[in-house]
């Protein structure tokens, strides 16, 4: 069996749409939408930053739900696990982009790359947690064992993240030092800006779906390769009989 | 209950015979406190940071104690026999967590004393009650999360580097809560006693959440060895 | 020999176990009745240890069927772990505890009495001096006996022993044979591996030979060639 691509007509449509809408977002974000009265041109980072953050959180929710289903099915169908892994990989990528675009915007707006704001801090911990999740997935092992281990970690992260968020919020609210933060970054959006932002979210969601489908199929193929390889290996192993290995 | 106590007693007996905690972990933790002092190079800053530094040293030391707790189970595959003897893996979880709790509590007592001696932190009057409560609840959280993630990585290759990567982000809320509450107990200007008790609430919730999650997850975790 | 389904301790049908993509078992089929004493023979790397680990529920079944003590391993390989005792290259002992403490710990977990511990130690010929020695300081043979004592205390229904005779002197080997036969008389099923032809032939009524991850011969000394 030869598989030359993980693409199908559906993924091609999704990919094409994603390209088209991303193109529109780029044009609109840079050339059509106005600069913000307070923030100036730096507001344009928002058109990339908000969608990446949305995708990052969507990815981790997807991973958590898929892991939950995988546990409920006792990892009999590995599809859920593959989706969980694919989604986490894409999520870590988008979370890195969120953190980078966010700190660039912060430098321009607040004058610092980083603020120990609850949202930022939670995002950072979420990022590190899923880097650990991916490290566990990278350990070479039987796919079902991989599913069982990684789902536990994904579900524990669901417990961890609200606790991190809550404690960081409480920490910052009890802090008695004056906040350096004068603007909370909110901007007044006119209709076109809102539409561009919305288009960005749609475009990135399509990119996310496209990446997850392909990544998930790639994992399926590499798991399948193990199975196909096993067939050949069993034949080779049985041939040891006739070679007279017996003591 | 019997299994929990048996497992905890077994772990503590082994610890008592090898004295890993006393001979390696306590010196390591004290060294960390001394190195922090050298790195910060300011007595005012040290006093301000004392609570946080104590709990940072606790977190690092927990990684060592957890690794040791699971090394004794995996080095001769004793964990397989142990789990084969019990119908409820959750009791093995609580047993190991109990033994970790005892060890970490002793370590915390040493480190708090060291903070008083080295960093000039002071505790008096009713702040002692807060301090003891913080140490008990935070150590409970450390013991449950430590046991849980120790079991997660117990059968994995490269577990020495995986344990901190997986466990430390999860321990972040505990670090925040324990540090702030201890600050309050040390009589810091930035946080009052009432807020200190609010953080104890967070620590209690944390220990309960991971205590239950750990017991629930322990069984599927130990199934997946090879 | 007629058999009811409940009397079968182990039933393997074309069982395949893949360890990191390598088929350590490449379609093994065999059946063992309860109370049998069976030797698994074969050169190194023919899949003997893997077969034991499969029966102990420690490695996943990749293909084929495997039922141990009525538990389908394809479905649930955890339930079987409480019923079987696997003694592999590692003994499952705590090096810092004494021989007796190790066995007593097992007894505590399964709710056996201190008398059971003494009985087990006695049956395995572990004397008082050895009993108070740290497991880490015991000889290979003494460690194996300690682990066997734990199996007795646990009342494991199926004993899976990997090379139990290795590293023992002649006297100790003969004693071990007696222990194994005693175990089958008291209802346990024993499956052990060996690469020695003589030992398998003399001490055991049935010898199964593995080669290339498959069962290649199955000889019962009482009933003649079974397969």
PDB file of C-alpha atoms in Angstrom, chain B:
ATOM      1  CA  UNK B   1      -6.043   1.475  55.575  1.00  0.00           C
ATOM      2  CA  UNK B   2      -3.783  -1.439  56.365  1.00  0.00           C
ATOM      3  CA  UNK B   3      -2.164  -1.247  52.933  1.00  0.00           C
ATOM      4  CA  UNK B   4      -1.629   2.506  53.214  1.00  0.00           C
ATOM      5  CA  UNK B   5       0.169   2.167  56.530  1.00  0.00           C
ATOM      6  CA  UNK B   6       2.146  -0.887  55.393  1.00  0.00           C
ATOM      7  CA  UNK B   7       3.419   0.882  52.273  1.00  0.00           C
ATOM      8  CA  UNK B   8       4.252   4.074  54.176  1.00  0.00           C
ATOM      9  CA  UNK B   9       6.036   2.165  56.939  1.00  0.00           C
ATOM     10  CA  UNK B  10       8.008   0.196  54.379  1.00  0.00           C
ATOM     11  CA  UNK B  11       9.152   3.380  52.608  1.00  0.00           C
ATOM     12  CA  UNK B  12      10.048   5.120  55.845  1.00  0.00           C
ATOM     13  CA  UNK B  13      11.939   2.094  57.107  1.00  0.00           C
ATOM     14  CA  UNK B  14      13.997   2.014  53.909  1.00  0.00           C
ATOM     15  CA  UNK B  15      14.582   5.764  54.210  1.00  0.00           C
ATOM     16  CA  UNK B  16      15.631   5.359  57.827  1.00  0.00           C
ATOM     17  CA  UNK B  17      18.169   2.697  56.845  1.00  0.00           C
ATOM     18  CA  UNK B  18      19.652   4.540  53.877  1.00  0.00           C
ATOM     19  CA  UNK B  19      19.223   8.063  55.326  1.00  0.00           C
ATOM     20  CA  UNK B  20      19.071   9.570  51.837  1.00  0.00           C
ATOM     21  CA  UNK B  21      17.052  12.504  53.127  1.00  0.00           C
ATOM     22  CA  UNK B  22      19.471  13.305  55.912  1.00  0.00           C
ATOM     23  CA  UNK B  23      22.678  12.636  54.017  1.00  0.00           C
ATOM     24  CA  UNK B  24      21.816  14.153  50.629  1.00  0.00           C
ATOM     25  CA  UNK B  25      18.532  16.045  50.388  1.00  0.00           C
ATOM     26  CA  UNK B  26      18.838  18.183  53.536  1.00  0.00           C
ATOM     27  CA  UNK B  27      22.412  19.271  52.683  1.00  0.00           C
ATOM     28  CA  UNK B  28      21.296  19.995  49.112  1.00  0.00           C
ATOM     29  CA  UNK B  29      18.355  22.110  50.255  1.00  0.00           C
ATOM     30  CA  UNK B  30      20.488  24.067  52.712  1.00  0.00           C
ATOM     31  CA  UNK B  31      23.063  24.593  49.990  1.00  0.00           C
ATOM     32  CA  UNK B  32      20.359  26.035  47.749  1.00  0.00           C
ATOM     33  CA  UNK B  33      19.400  28.505  50.500  1.00  0.00           C
ATOM     34  CA  UNK B  34      23.028  29.535  50.939  1.00  0.00           C
ATOM     35  CA  UNK B  35      23.522  29.935  47.193  1.00  0.00           C
ATOM     36  CA  UNK B  36      20.397  32.091  46.941  1.00  0.00           C
ATOM     37  CA  UNK B  37      21.895  34.328  49.644  1.00  0.00           C
ATOM     38  CA  UNK B  38      25.158  34.622  47.743  1.00  0.00           C
ATOM     39  CA  UNK B  39      23.370  35.294  44.452  1.00  0.00           C
ATOM     40  CA  UNK B  40      21.030  37.971  45.855  1.00  0.00           C
ATOM     41  CA  UNK B  41      23.763  39.651  47.915  1.00  0.00           C
ATOM     42  CA  UNK B  42      21.455  41.873  49.971  1.00  0.00           C
ATOM     43  CA  UNK B  43      20.111  41.222  53.430  1.00  0.00           C
ATOM     44  CA  UNK B  44      17.012  43.324  52.893  1.00  0.00           C
ATOM     45  CA  UNK B  45      16.255  41.500  49.660  1.00  0.00           C
ATOM     46  CA  UNK B  46      16.854  38.131  51.338  1.00  0.00           C
ATOM     47  CA  UNK B  47      14.453  38.912  54.162  1.00  0.00           C
ATOM     48  CA  UNK B  48      11.863  40.017  51.615  1.00  0.00           C
ATOM     49  CA  UNK B  49      12.394  36.875  49.511  1.00  0.00           C
ATOM     50  CA  UNK B  50      12.898  34.410  52.396  1.00  0.00           C
ATOM     51  CA  UNK B  51       9.493  32.706  52.108  1.00  0.00           C
ATOM     52  CA  UNK B  52       9.713  32.236  48.346  1.00  0.00           C
ATOM     53  CA  UNK B  53      13.256  30.905  48.550  1.00  0.00           C
ATOM     54  CA  UNK B  54      12.297  28.364  51.209  1.00  0.00           C
ATOM     55  CA  UNK B  55       9.566  26.999  48.976  1.00  0.00           C
ATOM     56  CA  UNK B  56      11.752  27.020  45.864  1.00  0.00           C
ATOM     57  CA  UNK B  57      14.255  24.902  47.772  1.00  0.00           C
ATOM     58  CA  UNK B  58      11.375  22.650  48.867  1.00  0.00           C
ATOM     59  CA  UNK B  59      10.240  22.177  45.259  1.00  0.00           C
ATOM     60  CA  UNK B  60      13.712  21.226  44.060  1.00  0.00           C
ATOM     61  CA  UNK B  61      14.214  18.882  46.995  1.00  0.00           C
ATOM     62  CA  UNK B  62      10.831  17.278  46.371  1.00  0.00           C
ATOM     63  CA  UNK B  63      12.053  16.241  42.929  1.00  0.00           C
ATOM     64  CA  UNK B  64      14.975  14.408  44.549  1.00  0.00           C
ATOM     65  CA  UNK B  65      12.866  12.720  47.225  1.00  0.00           C
ATOM     66  CA  UNK B  66      10.246  11.619  44.676  1.00  0.00           C
ATOM     67  CA  UNK B  67      12.869  10.158  42.373  1.00  0.00           C
ATOM     68  CA  UNK B  68      14.326   8.227  45.286  1.00  0.00           C
ATOM     69  CA  UNK B  69      10.856   7.019  46.359  1.00  0.00           C
ATOM     70  CA  UNK B  70      10.266   5.480  42.947  1.00  0.00           C
ATOM     71  CA  UNK B  71      13.822   4.238  42.427  1.00  0.00           C
ATOM     72  CA  UNK B  72      13.369   1.812  45.306  1.00  0.00           C
ATOM     73  CA  UNK B  73      10.234   0.499  43.576  1.00  0.00           C
ATOM     74  CA  UNK B  74      11.637   0.137  40.072  1.00  0.00           C
ATOM     75  CA  UNK B  75      15.262  -0.929  40.639  1.00  0.00           C
ATOM     76  CA  UNK B  76      14.284  -4.571  41.309  1.00  0.00           C
ATOM     77  CA  UNK B  77      10.769  -4.376  39.807  1.00  0.00           C
ATOM     78  CA  UNK B  78       9.273  -4.382  43.310  1.00  0.00           C
ATOM     79  CA  UNK B  79       6.414  -2.161  42.127  1.00  0.00           C
ATOM     80  CA  UNK B  80       5.100  -5.034  39.952  1.00  0.00           C
ATOM     81  CA  UNK B  81       4.936  -7.363  42.956  1.00  0.00           C
ATOM     82  CA  UNK B  82       3.512  -4.617  45.156  1.00  0.00           C
ATOM     83  CA  UNK B  83       0.674  -3.888  42.744  1.00  0.00           C
ATOM     84  CA  UNK B  84       0.069  -7.589  42.218  1.00  0.00           C
ATOM     85  CA  UNK B  85      -0.615  -7.884  45.954  1.00  0.00           C
ATOM     86  CA  UNK B  86      -3.300  -5.258  46.201  1.00  0.00           C
ATOM     87  CA  UNK B  87      -6.692  -4.822  44.634  1.00  0.00           C
ATOM     88  CA  UNK B  88      -6.676  -1.065  45.216  1.00  0.00           C
ATOM     89  CA  UNK B  89      -3.736   0.781  43.665  1.00  0.00           C
ATOM     90  CA  UNK B  90      -5.092   3.999  45.204  1.00  0.00           C
ATOM     91  CA  UNK B  91      -3.984   2.726  48.611  1.00  0.00           C
ATOM     92  CA  UNK B  92      -0.475   2.261  47.340  1.00  0.00           C
ATOM     93  CA  UNK B  93      -0.700   5.877  46.145  1.00  0.00           C
ATOM     94  CA  UNK B  94      -1.768   7.137  49.558  1.00  0.00           C
ATOM     95  CA  UNK B  95       0.850   5.002  51.284  1.00  0.00           C
ATOM     96  CA  UNK B  96       3.659   6.429  49.205  1.00  0.00           C
ATOM     97  CA  UNK B  97       2.236   9.938  49.558  1.00  0.00           C
ATOM     98  CA  UNK B  98       2.092   9.528  53.334  1.00  0.00           C
ATOM     99  CA  UNK B  99       5.736   8.528  53.504  1.00  0.00           C
ATOM    100  CA  UNK B 100       6.669  11.473  51.256  1.00  0.00           C
ATOM    101  CA  UNK B 101       4.642  13.765  53.495  1.00  0.00           C
ATOM    102  CA  UNK B 102       6.549  12.714  56.598  1.00  0.00           C
ATOM    103  CA  UNK B 103       9.912  13.192  54.887  1.00  0.00           C
ATOM    104  CA  UNK B 104       9.026  16.518  53.298  1.00  0.00           C
ATOM    105  CA  UNK B 105       7.544  17.819  56.535  1.00  0.00           C
ATOM    106  CA  UNK B 106      10.816  17.152  58.316  1.00  0.00           C
ATOM    107  CA  UNK B 107      12.681  18.876  55.488  1.00  0.00           C
ATOM    108  CA  UNK B 108      10.347  21.892  55.623  1.00  0.00           C
ATOM    109  CA  UNK B 109      10.962  22.224  59.360  1.00  0.00           C
ATOM    110  CA  UNK B 110      14.711  22.328  58.714  1.00  0.00           C
ATOM    111  CA  UNK B 111      14.358  24.889  55.914  1.00  0.00           C
ATOM    112  CA  UNK B 112      12.084  27.230  57.872  1.00  0.00           C
ATOM    113  CA  UNK B 113      14.564  27.123  60.751  1.00  0.00           C
ATOM    114  CA  UNK B 114      17.347  27.840  58.272  1.00  0.00           C
ATOM    115  CA  UNK B 115      15.403  30.853  56.943  1.00  0.00           C
ATOM    116  CA  UNK B 116      15.145  32.200  60.469  1.00  0.00           C
ATOM    117  CA  UNK B 117      18.846  31.659  61.124  1.00  0.00           C
ATOM    118  CA  UNK B 118      20.316  32.589  57.722  1.00  0.00           C
ATOM    119  CA  UNK B 119      17.872  35.150  56.367  1.00  0.00           C
ATOM    120  CA  UNK B 120      16.775  36.732  59.644  1.00  0.00           C
ATOM    121  CA  UNK B 121      13.115  35.838  59.152  1.00  0.00           C
ATOM    122  CA  UNK B 122      11.101  35.939  62.376  1.00  0.00           C
ATOM    123  CA  UNK B 123       7.942  34.223  63.540  1.00  0.00           C
ATOM    124  CA  UNK B 124       6.120  35.087  66.720  1.00  0.00           C
ATOM    125  CA  UNK B 125       2.810  34.840  68.558  1.00  0.00           C
ATOM    126  CA  UNK B 126      -0.180  33.691  66.579  1.00  0.00           C
ATOM    127  CA  UNK B 127       1.839  33.712  63.351  1.00  0.00           C
ATOM    128  CA  UNK B 128       3.314  30.380  64.443  1.00  0.00           C
ATOM    129  CA  UNK B 129      -0.112  28.756  64.013  1.00  0.00           C
ATOM    130  CA  UNK B 130      -0.318  30.090  60.460  1.00  0.00           C
ATOM    131  CA  UNK B 131       3.201  28.921  59.687  1.00  0.00           C
ATOM    132  CA  UNK B 132       2.577  25.385  60.925  1.00  0.00           C
ATOM    133  CA  UNK B 133      -0.722  25.190  59.003  1.00  0.00           C
ATOM    134  CA  UNK B 134       0.992  26.404  55.831  1.00  0.00           C
ATOM    135  CA  UNK B 135       3.764  23.867  56.139  1.00  0.00           C
ATOM    136  CA  UNK B 136       1.305  21.023  56.763  1.00  0.00           C
ATOM    137  CA  UNK B 137      -1.039  21.878  53.874  1.00  0.00           C
ATOM    138  CA  UNK B 138       1.702  22.775  51.391  1.00  0.00           C
ATOM    139  CA  UNK B 139       3.652  19.635  52.232  1.00  0.00           C
ATOM    140  CA  UNK B 140       0.447  17.657  51.703  1.00  0.00           C
ATOM    141  CA  UNK B 141       0.157  19.135  48.213  1.00  0.00           C
ATOM    142  CA  UNK B 142       3.823  18.467  47.457  1.00  0.00           C
ATOM    143  CA  UNK B 143       3.492  14.861  48.624  1.00  0.00           C
ATOM    144  CA  UNK B 144       0.399  14.110  46.499  1.00  0.00           C
ATOM    145  CA  UNK B 145       1.637  15.841  43.338  1.00  0.00           C
ATOM    146  CA  UNK B 146       5.093  14.344  43.853  1.00  0.00           C
ATOM    147  CA  UNK B 147       3.711  10.809  44.168  1.00  0.00           C
ATOM    148  CA  UNK B 148       1.399  11.315  41.198  1.00  0.00           C
ATOM    149  CA  UNK B 149       4.091  12.555  38.815  1.00  0.00           C
ATOM    150  CA  UNK B 150       6.641  10.146  40.246  1.00  0.00           C
ATOM    151  CA  UNK B 151       4.278   7.388  39.130  1.00  0.00           C
ATOM    152  CA  UNK B 152       3.736   9.089  35.764  1.00  0.00           C
ATOM    153  CA  UNK B 153       7.429   8.968  34.925  1.00  0.00           C
ATOM    154  CA  UNK B 154       8.345   5.813  36.901  1.00  0.00           C
ATOM    155  CA  UNK B 155       8.408   3.549  33.867  1.00  0.00           C
ATOM    156  CA  UNK B 156       9.556   6.057  31.299  1.00  0.00           C
ATOM    157  CA  UNK B 157      12.966   6.382  29.757  1.00  0.00           C
ATOM    158  CA  UNK B 158      14.695   9.625  30.701  1.00  0.00           C
ATOM    159  CA  UNK B 159      12.516  10.084  33.758  1.00  0.00           C
ATOM    160  CA  UNK B 160      15.122  12.119  35.649  1.00  0.00           C
ATOM    161  CA  UNK B 161      14.667  15.084  33.350  1.00  0.00           C
ATOM    162  CA  UNK B 162      10.965  14.492  32.700  1.00  0.00           C
ATOM    163  CA  UNK B 163       9.875  14.682  36.334  1.00  0.00           C
ATOM    164  CA  UNK B 164      10.753  18.381  36.853  1.00  0.00           C
ATOM    165  CA  UNK B 165       9.423  19.336  33.418  1.00  0.00           C
ATOM    166  CA  UNK B 166       6.050  17.747  34.139  1.00  0.00           C
ATOM    167  CA  UNK B 167       5.702  18.381  37.859  1.00  0.00           C
ATOM    168  CA  UNK B 168       7.046  21.905  38.351  1.00  0.00           C
ATOM    169  CA  UNK B 169       4.392  23.702  36.241  1.00  0.00           C
ATOM    170  CA  UNK B 170       1.726  21.817  38.182  1.00  0.00           C
ATOM    171  CA  UNK B 171       3.366  22.896  41.434  1.00  0.00           C
ATOM    172  CA  UNK B 172       3.291  26.584  40.448  1.00  0.00           C
ATOM    173  CA  UNK B 173       0.010  27.373  42.260  1.00  0.00           C
ATOM    174  CA  UNK B 174       1.366  25.659  45.369  1.00  0.00           C
ATOM    175  CA  UNK B 175       4.567  27.684  45.174  1.00  0.00           C
ATOM    176  CA  UNK B 176       2.618  30.942  44.895  1.00  0.00           C
ATOM    177  CA  UNK B 177       0.224  30.091  47.713  1.00  0.00           C
ATOM    178  CA  UNK B 178       2.811  28.652  50.100  1.00  0.00           C
ATOM    179  CA  UNK B 179       5.235  31.529  49.519  1.00  0.00           C
ATOM    180  CA  UNK B 180       2.612  34.242  50.096  1.00  0.00           C
ATOM    181  CA  UNK B 181       1.207  32.547  53.184  1.00  0.00           C
ATOM    182  CA  UNK B 182       4.680  32.006  54.616  1.00  0.00           C
ATOM    183  CA  UNK B 183       5.474  35.656  53.912  1.00  0.00           C
ATOM    184  CA  UNK B 184       2.465  36.567  56.009  1.00  0.00           C
ATOM    185  CA  UNK B 185       3.678  34.266  58.773  1.00  0.00           C
ATOM    186  CA  UNK B 186       7.121  35.869  58.625  1.00  0.00           C
ATOM    187  CA  UNK B 187       5.426  39.229  59.255  1.00  0.00           C
ATOM    188  CA  UNK B 188       6.073  40.724  55.831  1.00  0.00           C
ATOM    189  CA  UNK B 189       4.894  44.276  55.106  1.00  0.00           C
ATOM    190  CA  UNK B 190       3.332  43.329  51.787  1.00  0.00           C
ATOM    191  CA  UNK B 191       0.776  40.819  53.043  1.00  0.00           C
ATOM    192  CA  UNK B 192      -1.295  40.700  56.223  1.00  0.00           C
ATOM    193  CA  UNK B 193      -2.304  37.759  58.375  1.00  0.00           C
ATOM    194  CA  UNK B 194      -5.846  37.451  57.000  1.00  0.00           C
ATOM    195  CA  UNK B 195      -4.556  37.175  53.439  1.00  0.00           C
ATOM    196  CA  UNK B 196      -2.103  34.574  54.659  1.00  0.00           C
ATOM    197  CA  UNK B 197      -5.027  32.456  55.833  1.00  0.00           C
ATOM    198  CA  UNK B 198      -6.742  32.971  52.458  1.00  0.00           C
ATOM    199  CA  UNK B 199      -3.734  31.337  50.819  1.00  0.00           C
ATOM    200  CA  UNK B 200      -3.970  28.403  53.228  1.00  0.00           C
ATOM    201  CA  UNK B 201      -7.450  27.871  51.753  1.00  0.00           C
ATOM    202  CA  UNK B 202      -5.889  27.602  48.294  1.00  0.00           C
ATOM    203  CA  UNK B 203      -3.360  25.090  49.613  1.00  0.00           C
ATOM    204  CA  UNK B 204      -6.104  22.947  51.145  1.00  0.00           C
ATOM    205  CA  UNK B 205      -8.100  22.918  47.904  1.00  0.00           C
ATOM    206  CA  UNK B 206      -4.916  22.100  45.984  1.00  0.00           C
ATOM    207  CA  UNK B 207      -4.016  19.155  48.213  1.00  0.00           C
ATOM    208  CA  UNK B 208      -7.566  17.777  48.036  1.00  0.00           C
ATOM    209  CA  UNK B 209      -7.776  18.124  44.236  1.00  0.00           C
ATOM    210  CA  UNK B 210      -4.466  16.382  43.574  1.00  0.00           C
ATOM    211  CA  UNK B 211      -4.987  13.897  46.387  1.00  0.00           C
ATOM    212  CA  UNK B 212      -8.165  12.667  44.706  1.00  0.00           C
ATOM    213  CA  UNK B 213      -6.846  12.985  41.146  1.00  0.00           C
ATOM    214  CA  UNK B 214      -3.710  11.090  42.081  1.00  0.00           C
ATOM    215  CA  UNK B 215      -5.622   8.218  43.630  1.00  0.00           C
ATOM    216  CA  UNK B 216      -7.867   8.032  40.553  1.00  0.00           C
ATOM    217  CA  UNK B 217      -5.010   8.254  38.057  1.00  0.00           C
ATOM    218  CA  UNK B 218      -2.650   5.889  39.863  1.00  0.00           C
ATOM    219  CA  UNK B 219      -4.363   2.765  38.589  1.00  0.00           C
ATOM    220  CA  UNK B 220      -4.241   3.585  34.839  1.00  0.00           C
ATOM    221  CA  UNK B 221      -0.691   4.877  35.281  1.00  0.00           C
ATOM    222  CA  UNK B 222       0.603   1.688  36.786  1.00  0.00           C
ATOM    223  CA  UNK B 223      -1.164  -0.398  34.160  1.00  0.00           C
ATOM    224  CA  UNK B 224       0.952   1.039  31.434  1.00  0.00           C
ATOM    225  CA  UNK B 225       4.331  -0.394  32.300  1.00  0.00           C
ATOM    226  CA  UNK B 226       6.246  -2.633  29.972  1.00  0.00           C
TER     227      UNK B 226
END
